[in-house]
C-alpha positions as a LaTeX table, in Angstrom:
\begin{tabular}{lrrr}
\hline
Residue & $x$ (\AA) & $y$ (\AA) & $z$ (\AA) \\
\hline
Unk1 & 0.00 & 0.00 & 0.00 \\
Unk2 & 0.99 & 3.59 & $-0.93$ \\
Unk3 & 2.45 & 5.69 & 2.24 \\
Unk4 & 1.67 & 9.11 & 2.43 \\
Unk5 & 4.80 & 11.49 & 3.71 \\
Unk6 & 3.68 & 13.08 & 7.29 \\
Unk7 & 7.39 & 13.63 & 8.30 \\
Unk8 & 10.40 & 14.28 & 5.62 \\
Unk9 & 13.75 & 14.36 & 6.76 \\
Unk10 & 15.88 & 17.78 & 6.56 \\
Unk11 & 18.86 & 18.48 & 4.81 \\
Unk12 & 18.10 & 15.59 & 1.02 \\
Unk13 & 20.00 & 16.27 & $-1.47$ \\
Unk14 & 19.64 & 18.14 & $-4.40$ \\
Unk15 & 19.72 & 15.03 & $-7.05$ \\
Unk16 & 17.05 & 12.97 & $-4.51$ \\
Unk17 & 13.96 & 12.30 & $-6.30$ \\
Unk18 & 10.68 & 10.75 & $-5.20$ \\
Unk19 & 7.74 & 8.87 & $-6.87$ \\
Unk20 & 4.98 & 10.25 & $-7.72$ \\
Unk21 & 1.82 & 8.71 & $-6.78$ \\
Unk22 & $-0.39$ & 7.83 & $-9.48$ \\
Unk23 & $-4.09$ & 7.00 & $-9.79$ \\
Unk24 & $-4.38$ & 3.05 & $-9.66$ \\
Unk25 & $-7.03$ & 1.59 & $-12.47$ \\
Unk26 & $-10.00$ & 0.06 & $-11.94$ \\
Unk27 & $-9.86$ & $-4.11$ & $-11.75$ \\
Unk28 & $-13.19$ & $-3.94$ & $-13.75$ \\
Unk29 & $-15.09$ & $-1.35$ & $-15.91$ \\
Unk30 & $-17.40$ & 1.66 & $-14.86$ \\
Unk31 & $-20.25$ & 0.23 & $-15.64$ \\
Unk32 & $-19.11$ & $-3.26$ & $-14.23$ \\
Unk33 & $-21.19$ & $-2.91$ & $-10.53$ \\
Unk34 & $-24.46$ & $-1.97$ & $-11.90$ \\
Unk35 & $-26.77$ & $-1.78$ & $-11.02$ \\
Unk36 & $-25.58$ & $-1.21$ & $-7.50$ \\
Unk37 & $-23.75$ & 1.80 & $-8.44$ \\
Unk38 & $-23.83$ & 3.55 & $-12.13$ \\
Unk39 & $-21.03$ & 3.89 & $-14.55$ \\
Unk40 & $-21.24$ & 7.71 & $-14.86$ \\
Unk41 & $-20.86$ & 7.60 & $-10.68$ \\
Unk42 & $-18.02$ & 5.06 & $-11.27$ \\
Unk43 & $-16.42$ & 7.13 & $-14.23$ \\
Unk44 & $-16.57$ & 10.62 & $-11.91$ \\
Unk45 & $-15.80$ & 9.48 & $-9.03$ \\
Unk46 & $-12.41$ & 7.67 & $-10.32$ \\
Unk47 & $-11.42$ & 9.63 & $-13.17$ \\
Unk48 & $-11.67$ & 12.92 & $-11.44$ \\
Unk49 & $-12.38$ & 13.05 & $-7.52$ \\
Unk50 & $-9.28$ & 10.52 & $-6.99$ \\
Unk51 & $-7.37$ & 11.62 & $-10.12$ \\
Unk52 & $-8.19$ & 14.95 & $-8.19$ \\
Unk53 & $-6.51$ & 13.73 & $-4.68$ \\
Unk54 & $-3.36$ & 12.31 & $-6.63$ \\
Unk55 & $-3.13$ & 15.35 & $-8.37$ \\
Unk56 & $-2.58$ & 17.70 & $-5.39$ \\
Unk57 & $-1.00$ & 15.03 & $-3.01$ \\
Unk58 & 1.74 & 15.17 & $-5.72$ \\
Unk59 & 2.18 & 19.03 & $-5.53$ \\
Unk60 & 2.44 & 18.73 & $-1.83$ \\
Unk61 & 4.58 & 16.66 & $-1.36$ \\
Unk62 & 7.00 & 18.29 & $-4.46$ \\
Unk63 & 6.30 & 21.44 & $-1.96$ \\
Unk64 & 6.97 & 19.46 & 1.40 \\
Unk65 & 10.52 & 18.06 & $-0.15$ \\
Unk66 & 11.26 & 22.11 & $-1.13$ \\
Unk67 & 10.59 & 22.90 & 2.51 \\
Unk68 & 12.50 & 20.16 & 4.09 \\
Unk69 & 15.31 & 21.00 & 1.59 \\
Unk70 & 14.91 & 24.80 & 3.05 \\
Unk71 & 14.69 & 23.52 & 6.51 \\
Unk72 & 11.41 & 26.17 & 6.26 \\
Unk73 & 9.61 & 24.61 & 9.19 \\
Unk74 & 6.54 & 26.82 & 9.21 \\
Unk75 & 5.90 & 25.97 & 5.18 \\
Unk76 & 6.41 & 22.36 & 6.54 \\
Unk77 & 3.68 & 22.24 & 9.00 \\
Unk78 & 1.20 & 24.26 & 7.14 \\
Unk79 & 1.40 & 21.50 & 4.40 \\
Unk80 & 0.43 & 19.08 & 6.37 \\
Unk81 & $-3.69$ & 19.46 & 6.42 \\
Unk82 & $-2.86$ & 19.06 & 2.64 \\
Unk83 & $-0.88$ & 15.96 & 2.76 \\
Unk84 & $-3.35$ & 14.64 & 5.41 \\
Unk85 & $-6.35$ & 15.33 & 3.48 \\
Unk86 & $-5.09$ & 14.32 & $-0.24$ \\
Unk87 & $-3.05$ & 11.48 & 0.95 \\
Unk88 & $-5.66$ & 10.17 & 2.72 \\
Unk89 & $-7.99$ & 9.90 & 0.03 \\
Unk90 & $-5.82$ & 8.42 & $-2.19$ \\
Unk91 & $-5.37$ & 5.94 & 0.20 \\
Unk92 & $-8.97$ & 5.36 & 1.01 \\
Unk93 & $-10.19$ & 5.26 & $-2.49$ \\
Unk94 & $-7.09$ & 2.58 & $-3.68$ \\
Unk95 & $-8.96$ & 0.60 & $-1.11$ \\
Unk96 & $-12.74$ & 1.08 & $-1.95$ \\
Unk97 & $-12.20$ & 0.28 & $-5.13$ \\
Unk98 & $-10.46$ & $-3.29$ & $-4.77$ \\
Unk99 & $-13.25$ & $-3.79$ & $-1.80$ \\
Unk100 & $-15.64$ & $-3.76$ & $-4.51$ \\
Unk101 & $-16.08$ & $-6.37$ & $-7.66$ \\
Unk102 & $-18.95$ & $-6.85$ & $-10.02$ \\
Unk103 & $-18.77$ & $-10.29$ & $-8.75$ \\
Unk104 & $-18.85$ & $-9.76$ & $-4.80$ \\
Unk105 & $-22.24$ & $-9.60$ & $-2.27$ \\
Unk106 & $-22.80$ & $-12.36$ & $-0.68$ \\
Unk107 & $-20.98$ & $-13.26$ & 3.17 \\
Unk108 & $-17.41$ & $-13.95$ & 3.91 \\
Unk109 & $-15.70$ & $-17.05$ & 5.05 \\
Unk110 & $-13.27$ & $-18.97$ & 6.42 \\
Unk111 & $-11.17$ & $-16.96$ & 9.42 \\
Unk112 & $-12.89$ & $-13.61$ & 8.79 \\
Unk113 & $-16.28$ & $-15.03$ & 8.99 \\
Unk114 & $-14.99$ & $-16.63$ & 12.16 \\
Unk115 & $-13.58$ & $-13.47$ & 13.41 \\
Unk116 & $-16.97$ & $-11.71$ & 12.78 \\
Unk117 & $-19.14$ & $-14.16$ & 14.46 \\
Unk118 & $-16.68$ & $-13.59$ & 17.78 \\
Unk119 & $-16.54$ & $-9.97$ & 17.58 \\
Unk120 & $-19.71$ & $-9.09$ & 16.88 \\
Unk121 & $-21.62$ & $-12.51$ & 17.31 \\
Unk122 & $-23.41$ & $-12.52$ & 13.76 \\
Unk123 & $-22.49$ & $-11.44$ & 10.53 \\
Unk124 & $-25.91$ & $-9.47$ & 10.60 \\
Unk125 & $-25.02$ & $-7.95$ & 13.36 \\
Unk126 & $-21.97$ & $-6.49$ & 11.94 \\
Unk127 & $-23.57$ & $-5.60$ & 8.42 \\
Unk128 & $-26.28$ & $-3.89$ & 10.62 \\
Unk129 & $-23.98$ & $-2.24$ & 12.90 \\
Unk130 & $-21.56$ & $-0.58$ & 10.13 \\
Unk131 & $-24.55$ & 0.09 & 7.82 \\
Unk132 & $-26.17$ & 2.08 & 10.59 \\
Unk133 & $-22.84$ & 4.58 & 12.10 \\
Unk134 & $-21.75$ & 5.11 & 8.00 \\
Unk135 & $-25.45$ & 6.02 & 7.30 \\
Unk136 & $-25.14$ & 8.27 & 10.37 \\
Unk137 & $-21.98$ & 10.27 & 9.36 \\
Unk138 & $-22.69$ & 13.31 & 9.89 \\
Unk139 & $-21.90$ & 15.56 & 6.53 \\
Unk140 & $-18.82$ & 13.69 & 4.31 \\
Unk141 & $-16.50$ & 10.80 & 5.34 \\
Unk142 & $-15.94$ & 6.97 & 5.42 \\
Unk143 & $-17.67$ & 3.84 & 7.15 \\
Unk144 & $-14.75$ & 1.33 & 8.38 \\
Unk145 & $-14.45$ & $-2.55$ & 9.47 \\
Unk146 & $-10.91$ & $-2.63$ & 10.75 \\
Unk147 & $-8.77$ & $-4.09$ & 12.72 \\
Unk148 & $-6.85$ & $-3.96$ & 16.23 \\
Unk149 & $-3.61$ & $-5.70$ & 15.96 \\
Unk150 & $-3.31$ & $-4.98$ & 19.86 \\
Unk151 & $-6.34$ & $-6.72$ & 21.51 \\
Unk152 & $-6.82$ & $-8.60$ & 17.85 \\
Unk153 & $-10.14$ & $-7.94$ & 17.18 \\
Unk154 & $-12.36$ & $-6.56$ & 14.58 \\
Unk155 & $-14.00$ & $-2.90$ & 15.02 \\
Unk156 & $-16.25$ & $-0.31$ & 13.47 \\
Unk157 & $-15.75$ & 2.92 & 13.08 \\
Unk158 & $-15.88$ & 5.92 & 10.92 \\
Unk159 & $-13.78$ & 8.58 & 9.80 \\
Unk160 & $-14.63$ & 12.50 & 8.63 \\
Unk161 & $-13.97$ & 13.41 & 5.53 \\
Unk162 & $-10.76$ & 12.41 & 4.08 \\
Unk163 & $-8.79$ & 10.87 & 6.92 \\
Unk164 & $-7.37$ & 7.47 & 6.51 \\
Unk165 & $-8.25$ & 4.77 & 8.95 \\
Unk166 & $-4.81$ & 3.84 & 9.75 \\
Unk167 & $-3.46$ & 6.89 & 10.30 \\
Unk168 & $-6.29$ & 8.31 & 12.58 \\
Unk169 & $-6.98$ & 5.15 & 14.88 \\
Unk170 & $-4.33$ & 2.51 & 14.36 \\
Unk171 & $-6.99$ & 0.08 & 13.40 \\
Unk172 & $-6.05$ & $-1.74$ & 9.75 \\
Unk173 & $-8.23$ & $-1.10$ & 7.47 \\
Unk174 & $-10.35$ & $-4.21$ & 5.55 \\
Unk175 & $-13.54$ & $-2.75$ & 4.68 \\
Unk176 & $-14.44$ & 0.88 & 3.90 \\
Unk177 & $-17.78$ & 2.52 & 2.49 \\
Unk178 & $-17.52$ & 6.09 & 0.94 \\
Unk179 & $-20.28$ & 8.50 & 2.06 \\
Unk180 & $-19.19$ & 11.08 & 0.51 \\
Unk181 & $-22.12$ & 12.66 & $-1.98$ \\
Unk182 & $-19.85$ & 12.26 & $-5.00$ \\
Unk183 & $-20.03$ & 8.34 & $-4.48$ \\
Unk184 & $-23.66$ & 8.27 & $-4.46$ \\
Unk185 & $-25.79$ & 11.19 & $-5.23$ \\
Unk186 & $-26.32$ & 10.92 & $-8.44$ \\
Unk187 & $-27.99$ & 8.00 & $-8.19$ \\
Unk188 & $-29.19$ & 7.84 & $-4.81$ \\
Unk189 & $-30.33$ & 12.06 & $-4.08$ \\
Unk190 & $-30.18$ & 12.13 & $-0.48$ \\
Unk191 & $-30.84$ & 8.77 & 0.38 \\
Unk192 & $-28.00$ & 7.57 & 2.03 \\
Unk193 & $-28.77$ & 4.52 & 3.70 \\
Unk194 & $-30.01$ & 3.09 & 0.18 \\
Unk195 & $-26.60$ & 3.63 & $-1.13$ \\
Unk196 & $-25.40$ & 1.76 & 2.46 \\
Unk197 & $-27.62$ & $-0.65$ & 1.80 \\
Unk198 & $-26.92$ & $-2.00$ & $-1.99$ \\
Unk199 & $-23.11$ & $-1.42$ & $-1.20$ \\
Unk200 & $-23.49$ & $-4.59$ & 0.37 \\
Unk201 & $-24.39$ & $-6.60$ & $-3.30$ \\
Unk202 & $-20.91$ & $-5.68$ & $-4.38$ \\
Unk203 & $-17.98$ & $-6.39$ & $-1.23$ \\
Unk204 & $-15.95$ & $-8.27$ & $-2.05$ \\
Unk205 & $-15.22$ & $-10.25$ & 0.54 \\
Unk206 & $-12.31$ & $-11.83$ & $-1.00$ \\
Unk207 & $-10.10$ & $-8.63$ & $-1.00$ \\
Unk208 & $-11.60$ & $-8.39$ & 2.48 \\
Unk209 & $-10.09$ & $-11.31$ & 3.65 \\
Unk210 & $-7.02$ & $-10.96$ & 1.92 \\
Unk211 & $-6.54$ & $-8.01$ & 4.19 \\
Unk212 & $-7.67$ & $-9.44$ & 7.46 \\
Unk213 & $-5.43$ & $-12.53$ & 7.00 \\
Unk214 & $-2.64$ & $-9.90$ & 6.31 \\
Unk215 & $-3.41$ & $-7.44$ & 9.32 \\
Unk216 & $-3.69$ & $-10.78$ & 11.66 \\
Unk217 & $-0.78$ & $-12.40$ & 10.74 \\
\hline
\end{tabular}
C-alpha cells in the first residue's frame, strides 16, 4: 500500500527524487457494478475526484521536499492538512475500489467469517452495525471494518472526511464505504442509507479477507 509522507527528513539532497503517486485503475469497468452503483458515478468518481486527490497530493509533497530541503519549518507544518487530506484519500479510495467487484455480495468465510461471528456474534449484526454509524456520518466521510492488531479484534468505526483509517486510529483497514455525496448522489439524491444498503451486493469479501489474513498475521 501507498504511504503518504507526514514527516520528511531535513537536509536531502539536491539530485534525490521521489515517486509520484499515481491514480491506480480500476480491476473492472465503470459500468461493471451496476446496477448497485452507475457507470457515470463510477467514471466521476475515479477519473476525477481521486485523479483529483493524486493530483494535489503530488504538488504537496514536491512542496513538502522544497521545505524540508529549506529547513522552512513553518511551510512544513502548514502542508500538512494538505498531505493529510489528499493522501488520505488516495489511500482510502485505492482501497474502496479493490473492496468492490462486479462479482462480490454475498458473506465472507473462512477466518474472517470466524472473526466476525466472535466480535460481533453474527455477521448481521456487523452488516447492521456498520450500515447504521456510516449512514449516520454526519456531513462527508468513510464507514470502516478494521482491525486492532493490539487486543486482535475486529472494530467499526468511521472517519470524517478524508482521513485514513490507519493513520487516525491505528486500526487496519479491511472494509471501507464512501459516504461522501460524490459516491452516491447521483444516483441515490439524499438517500444515504439506500446507497449503504446496496453497497453490500458488491464487497468483495475476497479482498476483504485478503486483508484481514494480512493485518492478523
Amino acid at each position: 500500500m501507498m504511504e503518504v509522507l507526514h514527516l520528511i527528513p531535513r537536509g536531502l539532497p539536491a539530485s534525490f527524487k521521489y515517486q509520484k503517486h499515481t491514480l491506480p485503475d480500476l480491476p473492472y469497468d465503470y459500468s461493471a457494478l451496476e446496477p448497485t452503483i452507475s457507470a457515470e458515478i463510477m467514471q466521476l468518481h475515479h477519473s476525477k475526484h481521486h485523479a483529483t486527490y493524486v493530483t494535489n497530493l503530488n504538488v504537496a509533497e514536491e512542496k513538502m521536499f522544497e521545505a524540508a530541503n529549506k529547513k522552512d519549518v513553518t511551510a512544513m507544518v502548514t502542508l500538512q492538512p494538505a498531505l493529510k487530506f489528499n493522501g488520505g484519500g488516495h489511500i482510502n479510495h485505492s482501497i474502496f475500489w479493490q473492496n468492490l467487484s462486479p462479482n462480490g455480495g454475498g458473506e465472507p468465510s473462512g477466518a474472517l467469517m470466524e472473526q466476525i461471528k466472535k466480535d460481533f456474534g453474527s455477521f448481521e449484526n456487523m452488516k447492521t452495525a456498520l450500515s447504521n454509524v456510516t449512514t449516520a456520518v454526519q456531513g462527508s466521510g468513510w464507514g470502516w471494518l478494521g482491525y486492532n492488531k493490539a487486543n486482535k479484534m475486529l472494530k467499526i468505526t468511521t472517519c470524517a472526511n478524508q482521513d485514513p483509517l490507519e493513520g487516525t486510529t491505528g486500526l487496519v483497514p479491511l472494509l471501507g464505504i464512501d459516504v461522501w455525496e460524490h459516491a452516491y448522489y447521483l444516483q441515490y439524491k439524499n438517500v444515504r442509507a439506500d446507497y449503504v444498503k446496496n453497497i453490500w451486493n458488491v464487497v468483495n469479501w475476497k479482498d476483504v479477507e485478503q486483508r484481514f489474513k494480512k493485518a492478523s498475521l
